[in-house]
Short mmCIF file of N, CA and C in Angstrom, two decimals:
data_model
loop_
_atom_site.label_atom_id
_atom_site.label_comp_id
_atom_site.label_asym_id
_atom_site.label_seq_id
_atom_site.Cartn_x
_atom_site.Cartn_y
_atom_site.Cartn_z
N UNK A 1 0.83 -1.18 0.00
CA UNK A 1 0.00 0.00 0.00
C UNK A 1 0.88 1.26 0.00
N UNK A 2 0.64 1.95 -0.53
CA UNK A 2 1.15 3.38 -0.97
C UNK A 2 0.19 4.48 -0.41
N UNK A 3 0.51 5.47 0.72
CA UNK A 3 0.12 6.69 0.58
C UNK A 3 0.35 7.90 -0.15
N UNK A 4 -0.81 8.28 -0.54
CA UNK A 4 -1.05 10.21 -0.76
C UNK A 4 -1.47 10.75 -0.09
N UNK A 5 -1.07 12.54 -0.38
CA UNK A 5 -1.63 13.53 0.23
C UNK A 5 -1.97 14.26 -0.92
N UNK A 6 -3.17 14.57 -0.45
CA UNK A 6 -3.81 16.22 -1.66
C UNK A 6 -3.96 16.96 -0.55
N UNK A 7 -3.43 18.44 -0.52
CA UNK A 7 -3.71 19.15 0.06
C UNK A 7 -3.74 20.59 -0.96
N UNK A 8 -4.88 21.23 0.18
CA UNK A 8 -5.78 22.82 -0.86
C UNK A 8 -4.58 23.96 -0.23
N UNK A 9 -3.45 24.37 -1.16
CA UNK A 9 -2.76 25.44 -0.24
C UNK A 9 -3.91 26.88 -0.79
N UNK A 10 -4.92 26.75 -1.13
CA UNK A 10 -6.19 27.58 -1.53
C UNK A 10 -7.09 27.25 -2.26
N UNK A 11 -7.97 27.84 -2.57
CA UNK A 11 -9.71 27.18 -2.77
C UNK A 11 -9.87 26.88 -4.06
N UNK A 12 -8.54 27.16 -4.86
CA UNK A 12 -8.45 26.61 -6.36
C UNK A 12 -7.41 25.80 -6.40
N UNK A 13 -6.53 24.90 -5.75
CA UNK A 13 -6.30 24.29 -5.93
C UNK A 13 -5.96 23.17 -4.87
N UNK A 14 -4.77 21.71 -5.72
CA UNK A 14 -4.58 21.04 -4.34
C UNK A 14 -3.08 20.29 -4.93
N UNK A 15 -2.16 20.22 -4.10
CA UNK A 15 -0.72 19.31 -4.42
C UNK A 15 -0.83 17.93 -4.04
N UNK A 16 -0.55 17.35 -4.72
CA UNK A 16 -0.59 16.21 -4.44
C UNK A 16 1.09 15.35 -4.34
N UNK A 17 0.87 14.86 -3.01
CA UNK A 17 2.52 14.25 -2.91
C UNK A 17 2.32 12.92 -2.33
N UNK A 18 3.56 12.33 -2.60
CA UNK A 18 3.67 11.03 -1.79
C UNK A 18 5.10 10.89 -1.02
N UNK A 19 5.43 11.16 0.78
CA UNK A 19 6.36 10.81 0.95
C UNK A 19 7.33 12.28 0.75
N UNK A 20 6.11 13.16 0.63
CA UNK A 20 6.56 14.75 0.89
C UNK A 20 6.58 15.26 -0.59
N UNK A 21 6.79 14.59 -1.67
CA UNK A 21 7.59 14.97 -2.93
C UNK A 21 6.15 14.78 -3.74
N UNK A 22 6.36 16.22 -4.70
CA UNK A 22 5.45 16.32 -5.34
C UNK A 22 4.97 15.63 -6.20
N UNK A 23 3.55 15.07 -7.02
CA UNK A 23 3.48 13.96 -7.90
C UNK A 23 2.85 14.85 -8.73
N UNK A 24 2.19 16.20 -8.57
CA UNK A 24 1.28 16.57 -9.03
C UNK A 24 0.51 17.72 -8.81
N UNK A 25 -0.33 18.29 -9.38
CA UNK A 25 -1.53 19.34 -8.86
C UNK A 25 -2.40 19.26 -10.00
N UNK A 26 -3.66 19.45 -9.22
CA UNK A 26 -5.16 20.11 -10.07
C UNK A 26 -5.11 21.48 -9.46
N UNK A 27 -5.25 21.81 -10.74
CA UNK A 27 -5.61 23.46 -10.46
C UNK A 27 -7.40 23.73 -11.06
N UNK A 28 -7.57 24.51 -10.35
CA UNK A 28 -9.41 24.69 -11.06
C UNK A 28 -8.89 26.21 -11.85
N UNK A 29 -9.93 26.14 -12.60
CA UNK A 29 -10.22 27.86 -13.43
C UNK A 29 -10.74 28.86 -12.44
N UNK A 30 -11.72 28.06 -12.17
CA UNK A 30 -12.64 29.22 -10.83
C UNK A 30 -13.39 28.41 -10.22
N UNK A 31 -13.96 29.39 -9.12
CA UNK A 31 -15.01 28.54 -8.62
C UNK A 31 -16.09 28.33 -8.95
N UNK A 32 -16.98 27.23 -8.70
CA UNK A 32 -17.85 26.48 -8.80
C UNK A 32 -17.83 25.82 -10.56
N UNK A 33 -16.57 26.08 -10.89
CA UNK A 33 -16.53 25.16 -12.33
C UNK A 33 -15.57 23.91 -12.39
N UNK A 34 -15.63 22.79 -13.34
CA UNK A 34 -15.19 22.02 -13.55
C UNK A 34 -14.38 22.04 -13.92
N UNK A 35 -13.71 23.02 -14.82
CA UNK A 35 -12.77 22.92 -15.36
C UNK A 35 -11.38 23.71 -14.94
N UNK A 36 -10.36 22.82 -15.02
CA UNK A 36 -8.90 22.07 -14.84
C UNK A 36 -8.03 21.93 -15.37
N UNK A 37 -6.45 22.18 -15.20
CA UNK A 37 -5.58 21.66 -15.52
C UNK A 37 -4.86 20.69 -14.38
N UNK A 38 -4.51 19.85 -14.94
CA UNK A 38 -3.65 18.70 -14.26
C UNK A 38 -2.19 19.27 -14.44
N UNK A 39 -1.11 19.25 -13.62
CA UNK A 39 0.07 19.30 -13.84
C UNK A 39 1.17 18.27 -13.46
N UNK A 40 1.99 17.71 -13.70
CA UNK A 40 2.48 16.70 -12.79
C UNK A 40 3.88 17.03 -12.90
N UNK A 41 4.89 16.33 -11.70
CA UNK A 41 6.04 16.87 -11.78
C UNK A 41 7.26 16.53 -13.08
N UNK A 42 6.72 16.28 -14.02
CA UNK A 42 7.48 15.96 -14.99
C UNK A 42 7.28 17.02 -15.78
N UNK A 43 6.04 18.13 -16.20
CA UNK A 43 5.81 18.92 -16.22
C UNK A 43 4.90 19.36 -17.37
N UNK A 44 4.58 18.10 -17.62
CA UNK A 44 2.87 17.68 -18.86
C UNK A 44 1.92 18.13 -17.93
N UNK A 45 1.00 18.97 -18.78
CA UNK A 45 -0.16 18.83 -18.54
C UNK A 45 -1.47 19.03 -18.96
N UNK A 46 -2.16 18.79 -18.74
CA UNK A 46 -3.72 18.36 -19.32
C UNK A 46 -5.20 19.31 -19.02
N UNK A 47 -5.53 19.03 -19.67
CA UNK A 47 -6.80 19.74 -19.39
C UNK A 47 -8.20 18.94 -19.23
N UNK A 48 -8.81 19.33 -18.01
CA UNK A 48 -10.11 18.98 -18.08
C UNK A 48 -11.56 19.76 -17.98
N UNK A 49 -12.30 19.51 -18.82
CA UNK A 49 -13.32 19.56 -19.64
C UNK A 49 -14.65 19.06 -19.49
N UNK A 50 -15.59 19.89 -19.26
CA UNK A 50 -16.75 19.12 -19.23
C UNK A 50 -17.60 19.62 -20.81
N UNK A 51 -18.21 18.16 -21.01
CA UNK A 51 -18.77 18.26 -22.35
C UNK A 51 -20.31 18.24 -22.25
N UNK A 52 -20.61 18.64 -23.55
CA UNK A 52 -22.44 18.29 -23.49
C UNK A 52 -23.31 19.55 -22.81
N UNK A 53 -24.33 19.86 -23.51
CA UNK A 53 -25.35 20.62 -22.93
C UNK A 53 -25.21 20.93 -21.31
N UNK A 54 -25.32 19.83 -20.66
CA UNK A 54 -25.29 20.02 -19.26
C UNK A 54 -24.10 19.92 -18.33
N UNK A 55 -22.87 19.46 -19.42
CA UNK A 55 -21.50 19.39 -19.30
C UNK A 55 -21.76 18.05 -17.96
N UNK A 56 -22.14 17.33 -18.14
CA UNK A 56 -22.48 15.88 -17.46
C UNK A 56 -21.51 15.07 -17.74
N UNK A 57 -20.32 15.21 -18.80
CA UNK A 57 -19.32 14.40 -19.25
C UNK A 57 -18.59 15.15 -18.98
N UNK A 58 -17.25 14.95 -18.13
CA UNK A 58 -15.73 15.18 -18.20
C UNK A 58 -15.24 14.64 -19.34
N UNK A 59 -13.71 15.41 -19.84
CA UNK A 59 -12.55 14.83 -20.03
C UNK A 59 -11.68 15.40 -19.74
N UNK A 60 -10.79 14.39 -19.73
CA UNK A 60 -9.56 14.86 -19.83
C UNK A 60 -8.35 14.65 -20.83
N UNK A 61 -7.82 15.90 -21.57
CA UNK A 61 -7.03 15.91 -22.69
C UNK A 61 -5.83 16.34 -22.61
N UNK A 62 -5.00 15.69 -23.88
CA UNK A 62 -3.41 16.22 -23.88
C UNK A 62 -3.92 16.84 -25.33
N UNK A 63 -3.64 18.35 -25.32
CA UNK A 63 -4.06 19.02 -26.84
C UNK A 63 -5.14 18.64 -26.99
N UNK A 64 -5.66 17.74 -27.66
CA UNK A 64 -7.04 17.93 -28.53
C UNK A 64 -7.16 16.32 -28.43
N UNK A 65 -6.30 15.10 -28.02
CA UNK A 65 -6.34 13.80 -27.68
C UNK A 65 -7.07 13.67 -26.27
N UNK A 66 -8.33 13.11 -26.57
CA UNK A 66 -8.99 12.83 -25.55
C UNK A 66 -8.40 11.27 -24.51
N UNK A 67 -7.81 11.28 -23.14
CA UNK A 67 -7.22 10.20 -22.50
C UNK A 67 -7.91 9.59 -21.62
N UNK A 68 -9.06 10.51 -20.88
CA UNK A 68 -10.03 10.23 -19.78
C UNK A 68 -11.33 10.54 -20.15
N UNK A 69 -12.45 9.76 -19.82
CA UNK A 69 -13.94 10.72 -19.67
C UNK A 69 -14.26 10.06 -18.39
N UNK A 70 -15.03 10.74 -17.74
CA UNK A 70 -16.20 9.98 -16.62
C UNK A 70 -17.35 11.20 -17.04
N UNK A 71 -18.44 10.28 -16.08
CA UNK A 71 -19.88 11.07 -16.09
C UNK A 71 -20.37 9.94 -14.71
N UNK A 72 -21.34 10.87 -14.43
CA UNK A 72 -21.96 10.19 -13.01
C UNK A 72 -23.80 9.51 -13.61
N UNK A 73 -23.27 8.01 -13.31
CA UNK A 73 -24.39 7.65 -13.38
C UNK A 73 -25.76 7.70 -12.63
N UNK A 74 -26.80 6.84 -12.73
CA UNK A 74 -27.78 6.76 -12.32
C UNK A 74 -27.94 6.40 -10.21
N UNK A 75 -26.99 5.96 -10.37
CA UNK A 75 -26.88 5.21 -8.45
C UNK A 75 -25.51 6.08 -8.27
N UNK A 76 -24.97 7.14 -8.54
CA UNK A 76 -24.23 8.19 -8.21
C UNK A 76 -22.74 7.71 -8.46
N UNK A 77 -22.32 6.54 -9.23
CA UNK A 77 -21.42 5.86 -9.32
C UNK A 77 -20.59 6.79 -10.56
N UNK A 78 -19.42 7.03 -10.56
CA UNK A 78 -18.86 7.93 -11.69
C UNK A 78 -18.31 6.64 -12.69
N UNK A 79 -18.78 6.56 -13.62
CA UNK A 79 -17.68 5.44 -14.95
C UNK A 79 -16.63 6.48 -15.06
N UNK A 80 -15.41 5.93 -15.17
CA UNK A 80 -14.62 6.12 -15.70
C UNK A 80 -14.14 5.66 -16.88
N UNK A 81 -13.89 6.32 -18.05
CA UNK A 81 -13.14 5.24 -19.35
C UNK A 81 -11.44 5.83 -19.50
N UNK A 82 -10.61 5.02 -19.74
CA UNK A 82 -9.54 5.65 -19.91
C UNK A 82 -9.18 5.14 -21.41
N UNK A 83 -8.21 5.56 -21.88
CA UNK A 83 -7.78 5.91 -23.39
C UNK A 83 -6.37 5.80 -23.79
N UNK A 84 -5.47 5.39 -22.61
CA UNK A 84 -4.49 5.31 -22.40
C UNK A 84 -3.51 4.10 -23.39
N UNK A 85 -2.96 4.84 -24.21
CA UNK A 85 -1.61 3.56 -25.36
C UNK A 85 -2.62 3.27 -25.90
N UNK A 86 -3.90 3.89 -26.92
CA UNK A 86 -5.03 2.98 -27.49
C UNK A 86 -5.86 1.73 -26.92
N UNK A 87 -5.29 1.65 -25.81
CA UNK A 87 -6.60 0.69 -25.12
C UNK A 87 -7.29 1.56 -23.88
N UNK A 88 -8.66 0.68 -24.40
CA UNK A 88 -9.52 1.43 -23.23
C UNK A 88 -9.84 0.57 -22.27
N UNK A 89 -10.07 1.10 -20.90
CA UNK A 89 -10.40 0.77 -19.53
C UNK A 89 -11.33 1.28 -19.06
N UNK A 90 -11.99 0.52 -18.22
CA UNK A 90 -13.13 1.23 -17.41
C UNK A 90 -12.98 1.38 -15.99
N UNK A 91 -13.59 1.63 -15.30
CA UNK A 91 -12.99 1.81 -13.73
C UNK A 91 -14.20 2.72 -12.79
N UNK A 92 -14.27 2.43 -11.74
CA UNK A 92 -15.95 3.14 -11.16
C UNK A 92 -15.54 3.45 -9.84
N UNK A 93 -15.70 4.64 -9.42
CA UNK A 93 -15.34 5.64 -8.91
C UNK A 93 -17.28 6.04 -8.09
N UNK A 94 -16.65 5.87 -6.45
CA UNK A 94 -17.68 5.78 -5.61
C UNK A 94 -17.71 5.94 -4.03
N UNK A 95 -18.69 6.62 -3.42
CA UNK A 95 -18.42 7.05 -2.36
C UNK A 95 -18.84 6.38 -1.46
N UNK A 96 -18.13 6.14 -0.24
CA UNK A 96 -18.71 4.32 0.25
C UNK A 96 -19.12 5.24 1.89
N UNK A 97 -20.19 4.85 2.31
CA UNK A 97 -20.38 5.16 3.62
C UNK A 97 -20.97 6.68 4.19
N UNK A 98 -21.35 6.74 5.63
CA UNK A 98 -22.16 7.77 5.80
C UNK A 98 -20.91 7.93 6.87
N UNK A 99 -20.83 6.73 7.83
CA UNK A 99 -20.17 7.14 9.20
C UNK A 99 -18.60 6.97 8.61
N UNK A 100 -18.14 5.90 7.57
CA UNK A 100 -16.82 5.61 6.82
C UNK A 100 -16.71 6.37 5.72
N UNK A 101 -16.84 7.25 5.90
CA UNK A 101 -16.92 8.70 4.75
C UNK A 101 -15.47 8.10 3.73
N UNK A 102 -15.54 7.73 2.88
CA UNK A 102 -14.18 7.91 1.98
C UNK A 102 -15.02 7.61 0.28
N UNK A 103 -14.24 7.84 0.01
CA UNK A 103 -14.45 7.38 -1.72
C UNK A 103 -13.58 5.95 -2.30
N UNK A 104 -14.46 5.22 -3.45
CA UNK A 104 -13.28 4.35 -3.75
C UNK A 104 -13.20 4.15 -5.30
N UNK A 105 -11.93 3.83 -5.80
CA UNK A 105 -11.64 3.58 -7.15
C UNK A 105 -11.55 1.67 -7.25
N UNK A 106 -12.86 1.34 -8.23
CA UNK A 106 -12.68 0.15 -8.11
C UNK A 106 -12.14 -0.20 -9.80
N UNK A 107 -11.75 -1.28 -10.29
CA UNK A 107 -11.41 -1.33 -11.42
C UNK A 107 -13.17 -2.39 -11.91
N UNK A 108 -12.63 -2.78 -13.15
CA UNK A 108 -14.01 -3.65 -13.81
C UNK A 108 -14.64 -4.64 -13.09
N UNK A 109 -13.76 -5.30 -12.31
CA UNK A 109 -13.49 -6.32 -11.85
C UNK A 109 -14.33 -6.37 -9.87
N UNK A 110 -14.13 -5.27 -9.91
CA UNK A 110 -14.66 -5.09 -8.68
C UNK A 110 -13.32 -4.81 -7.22
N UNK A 111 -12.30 -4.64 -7.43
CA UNK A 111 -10.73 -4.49 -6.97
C UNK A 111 -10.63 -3.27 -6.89
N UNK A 112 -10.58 -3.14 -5.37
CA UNK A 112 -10.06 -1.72 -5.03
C UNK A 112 -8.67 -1.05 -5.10
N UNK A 113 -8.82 0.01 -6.13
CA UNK A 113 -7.40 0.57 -6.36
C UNK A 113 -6.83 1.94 -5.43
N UNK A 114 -8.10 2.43 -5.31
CA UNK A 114 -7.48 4.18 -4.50
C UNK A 114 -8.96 3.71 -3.37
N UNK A 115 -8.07 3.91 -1.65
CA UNK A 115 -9.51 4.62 -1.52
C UNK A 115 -8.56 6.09 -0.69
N UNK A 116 -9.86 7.23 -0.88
CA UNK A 116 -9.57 8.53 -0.65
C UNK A 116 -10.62 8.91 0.76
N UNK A 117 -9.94 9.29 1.20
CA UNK A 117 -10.57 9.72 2.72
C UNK A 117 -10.32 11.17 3.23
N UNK A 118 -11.70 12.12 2.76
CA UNK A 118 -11.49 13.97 2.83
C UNK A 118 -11.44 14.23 4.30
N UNK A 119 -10.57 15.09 4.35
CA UNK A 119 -10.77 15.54 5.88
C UNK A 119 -11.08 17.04 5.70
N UNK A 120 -12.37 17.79 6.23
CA UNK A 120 -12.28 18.98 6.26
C UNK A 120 -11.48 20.15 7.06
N UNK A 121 -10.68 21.01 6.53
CA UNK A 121 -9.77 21.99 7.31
C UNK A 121 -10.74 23.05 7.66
N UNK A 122 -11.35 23.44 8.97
CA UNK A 122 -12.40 24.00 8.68
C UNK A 122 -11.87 25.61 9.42
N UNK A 123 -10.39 25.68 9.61
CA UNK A 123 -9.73 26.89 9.24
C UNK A 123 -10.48 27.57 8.24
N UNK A 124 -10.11 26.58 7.01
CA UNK A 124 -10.26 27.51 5.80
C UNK A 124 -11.16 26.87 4.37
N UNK A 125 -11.92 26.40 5.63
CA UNK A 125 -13.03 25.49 5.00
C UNK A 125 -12.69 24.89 3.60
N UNK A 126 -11.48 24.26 3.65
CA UNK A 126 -11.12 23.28 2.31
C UNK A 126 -11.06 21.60 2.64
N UNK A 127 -10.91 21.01 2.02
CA UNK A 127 -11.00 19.59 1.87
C UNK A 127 -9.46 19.25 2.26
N UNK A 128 -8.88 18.25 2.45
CA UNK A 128 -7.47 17.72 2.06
C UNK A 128 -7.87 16.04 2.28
N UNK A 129 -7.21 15.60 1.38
CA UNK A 129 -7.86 14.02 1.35
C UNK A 129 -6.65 13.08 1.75
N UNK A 130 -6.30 11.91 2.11
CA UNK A 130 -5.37 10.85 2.22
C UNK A 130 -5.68 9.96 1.59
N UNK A 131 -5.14 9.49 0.57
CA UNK A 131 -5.04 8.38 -0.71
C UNK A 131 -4.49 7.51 -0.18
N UNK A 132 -4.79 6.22 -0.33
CA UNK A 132 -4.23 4.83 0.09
C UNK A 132 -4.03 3.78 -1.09
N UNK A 133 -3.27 3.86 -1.94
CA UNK A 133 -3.14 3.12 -3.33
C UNK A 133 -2.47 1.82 -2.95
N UNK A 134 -3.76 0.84 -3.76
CA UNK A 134 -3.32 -0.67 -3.52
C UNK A 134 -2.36 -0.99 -4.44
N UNK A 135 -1.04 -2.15 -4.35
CA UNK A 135 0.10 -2.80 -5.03
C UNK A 135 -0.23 -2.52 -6.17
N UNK A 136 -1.45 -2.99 -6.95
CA UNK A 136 -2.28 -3.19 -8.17
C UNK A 136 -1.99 -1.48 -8.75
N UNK A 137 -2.47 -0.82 -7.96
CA UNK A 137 -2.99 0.43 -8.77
C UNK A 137 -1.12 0.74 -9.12
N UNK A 138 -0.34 0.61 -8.19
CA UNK A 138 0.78 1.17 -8.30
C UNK A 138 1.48 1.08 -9.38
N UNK A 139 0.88 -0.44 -10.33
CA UNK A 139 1.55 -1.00 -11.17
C UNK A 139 0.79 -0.34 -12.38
N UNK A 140 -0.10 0.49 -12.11
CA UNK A 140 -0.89 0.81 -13.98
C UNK A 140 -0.34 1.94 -14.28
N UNK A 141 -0.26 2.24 -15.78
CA UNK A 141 0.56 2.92 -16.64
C UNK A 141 -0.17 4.21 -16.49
N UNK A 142 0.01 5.42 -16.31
CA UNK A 142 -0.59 6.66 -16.14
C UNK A 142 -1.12 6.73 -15.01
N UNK A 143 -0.55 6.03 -13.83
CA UNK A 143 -1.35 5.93 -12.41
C UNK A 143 -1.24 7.39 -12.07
N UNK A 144 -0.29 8.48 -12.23
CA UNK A 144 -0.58 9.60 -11.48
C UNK A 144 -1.69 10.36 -12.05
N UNK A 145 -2.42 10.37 -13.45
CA UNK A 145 -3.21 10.55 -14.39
C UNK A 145 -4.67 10.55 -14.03
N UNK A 146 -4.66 8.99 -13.55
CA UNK A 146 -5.44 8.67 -12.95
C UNK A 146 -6.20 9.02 -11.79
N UNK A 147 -4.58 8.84 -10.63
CA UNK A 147 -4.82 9.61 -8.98
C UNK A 147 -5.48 10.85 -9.51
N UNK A 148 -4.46 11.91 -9.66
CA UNK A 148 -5.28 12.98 -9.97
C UNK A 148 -6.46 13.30 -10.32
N UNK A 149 -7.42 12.60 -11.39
CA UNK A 149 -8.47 12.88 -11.74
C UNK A 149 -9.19 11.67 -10.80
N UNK A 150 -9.14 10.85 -10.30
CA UNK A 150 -9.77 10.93 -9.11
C UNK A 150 -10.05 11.81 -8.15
N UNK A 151 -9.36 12.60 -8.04
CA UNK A 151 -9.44 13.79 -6.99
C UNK A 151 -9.92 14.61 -7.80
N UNK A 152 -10.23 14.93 -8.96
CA UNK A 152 -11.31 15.54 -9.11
C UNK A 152 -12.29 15.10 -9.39
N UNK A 153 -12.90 13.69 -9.18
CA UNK A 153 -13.96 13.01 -9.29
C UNK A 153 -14.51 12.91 -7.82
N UNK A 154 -13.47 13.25 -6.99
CA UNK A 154 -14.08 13.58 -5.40
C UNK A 154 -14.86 14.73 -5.29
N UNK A 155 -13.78 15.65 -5.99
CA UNK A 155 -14.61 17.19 -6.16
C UNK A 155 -15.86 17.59 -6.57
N UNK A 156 -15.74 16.80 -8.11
CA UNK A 156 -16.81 16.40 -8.68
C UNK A 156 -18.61 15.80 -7.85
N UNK A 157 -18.07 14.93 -7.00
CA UNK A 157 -18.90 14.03 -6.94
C UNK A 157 -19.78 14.98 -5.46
N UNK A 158 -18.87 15.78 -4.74
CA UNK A 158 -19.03 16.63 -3.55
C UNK A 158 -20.25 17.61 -4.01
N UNK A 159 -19.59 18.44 -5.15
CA UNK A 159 -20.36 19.31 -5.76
C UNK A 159 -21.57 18.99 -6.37
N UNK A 160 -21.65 17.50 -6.79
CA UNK A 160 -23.10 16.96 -7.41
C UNK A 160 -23.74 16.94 -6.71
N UNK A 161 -23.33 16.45 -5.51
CA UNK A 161 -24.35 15.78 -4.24
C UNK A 161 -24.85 17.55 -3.53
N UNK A 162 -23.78 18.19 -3.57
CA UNK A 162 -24.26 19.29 -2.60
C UNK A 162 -25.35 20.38 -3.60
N UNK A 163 -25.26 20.35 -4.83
CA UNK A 163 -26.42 20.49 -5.89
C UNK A 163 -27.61 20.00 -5.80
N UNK A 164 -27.58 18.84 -5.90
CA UNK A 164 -28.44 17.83 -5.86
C UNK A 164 -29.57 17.69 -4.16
N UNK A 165 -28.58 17.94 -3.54
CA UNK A 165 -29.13 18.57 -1.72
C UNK A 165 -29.73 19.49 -1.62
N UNK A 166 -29.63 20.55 -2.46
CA UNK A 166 -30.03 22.05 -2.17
C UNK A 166 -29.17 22.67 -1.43
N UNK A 167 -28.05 22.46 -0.80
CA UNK A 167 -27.32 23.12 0.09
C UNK A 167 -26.62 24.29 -0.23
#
């Protein structure tokens, strides 16, 4: 098992490290929108995108090559498809519990790869989450790609529900 940290050093964004050292950041455009750049420490990065009338579909792109989509289904479950070396993957992305508050990344199969557990800083009323990545996940090709847009499928999934609440 492998830990992460995402932490918000402000309300648009969050770093993501493992072991102190950076792997990464989502940055948002603004608030209350979806859209994102990914950066990672190699120093690619991506953009994400919501598509469609109601922008109900993410992606996420390098240039104009689409690598990621999710959308939130019917039982609040996010599909994920990935796009990664021309093969595609699926992967389902879900928030487990009322009193065990965390989120989890399962693959097709039903195998838990990330689970993410938000803790609110209520300093400065931001999120910061702890990632727990199983052997498995450690071994897939674009895993920081992935982590990352999980964490914004947390974001994502926060903001649906708190929509969806009236809150």
């Amino acid at each position: 098992m492998t830990q992460y940290q995402a932490k918000s050093p402000n309300s648009l964004s969050f770093d993501i490290t493992k072991s102190d050292q950076l792997i990464g950041k989502l940055i948002y455009q603004g608030w209350f929108k979806f859209n994102a750049i990914i950066e990672l420490s190699d120093n690619s990065t991506y953009q994400i995108e919501p598509k469609g009338f109601w922008g109900t579909t993410i992606e996420l792109k390098d240039g104009e090559n689409v690598l990621l989509k999710f959308n939130m289904n019917w039982n609040g479950e996010i599909i994920i498809q990935t796009f990664f070396d021309n093969a595609e993957k699926d992967y389902i992305f879900k928030h487990r519990g009322i009193f065990k508050d965390s989120y989890v990344l399962t693959d097709h199969e039903g195998a838990e790869l990330l689970v993410m557990k938000p803790h609110l800083k209520w300093s400065v009323m931001n999120y910061e989450y702890t990632i727990t990545a199983s052997d498995n996940f450690e071994t897939l090709p674009q895993k920081e790609i992935l982590l990352i847009s999980s964490l914004h499928c947390a974001n994502y999934y926060m903001s649906m529900m708190t929509t969806f609440m009236g809150v």
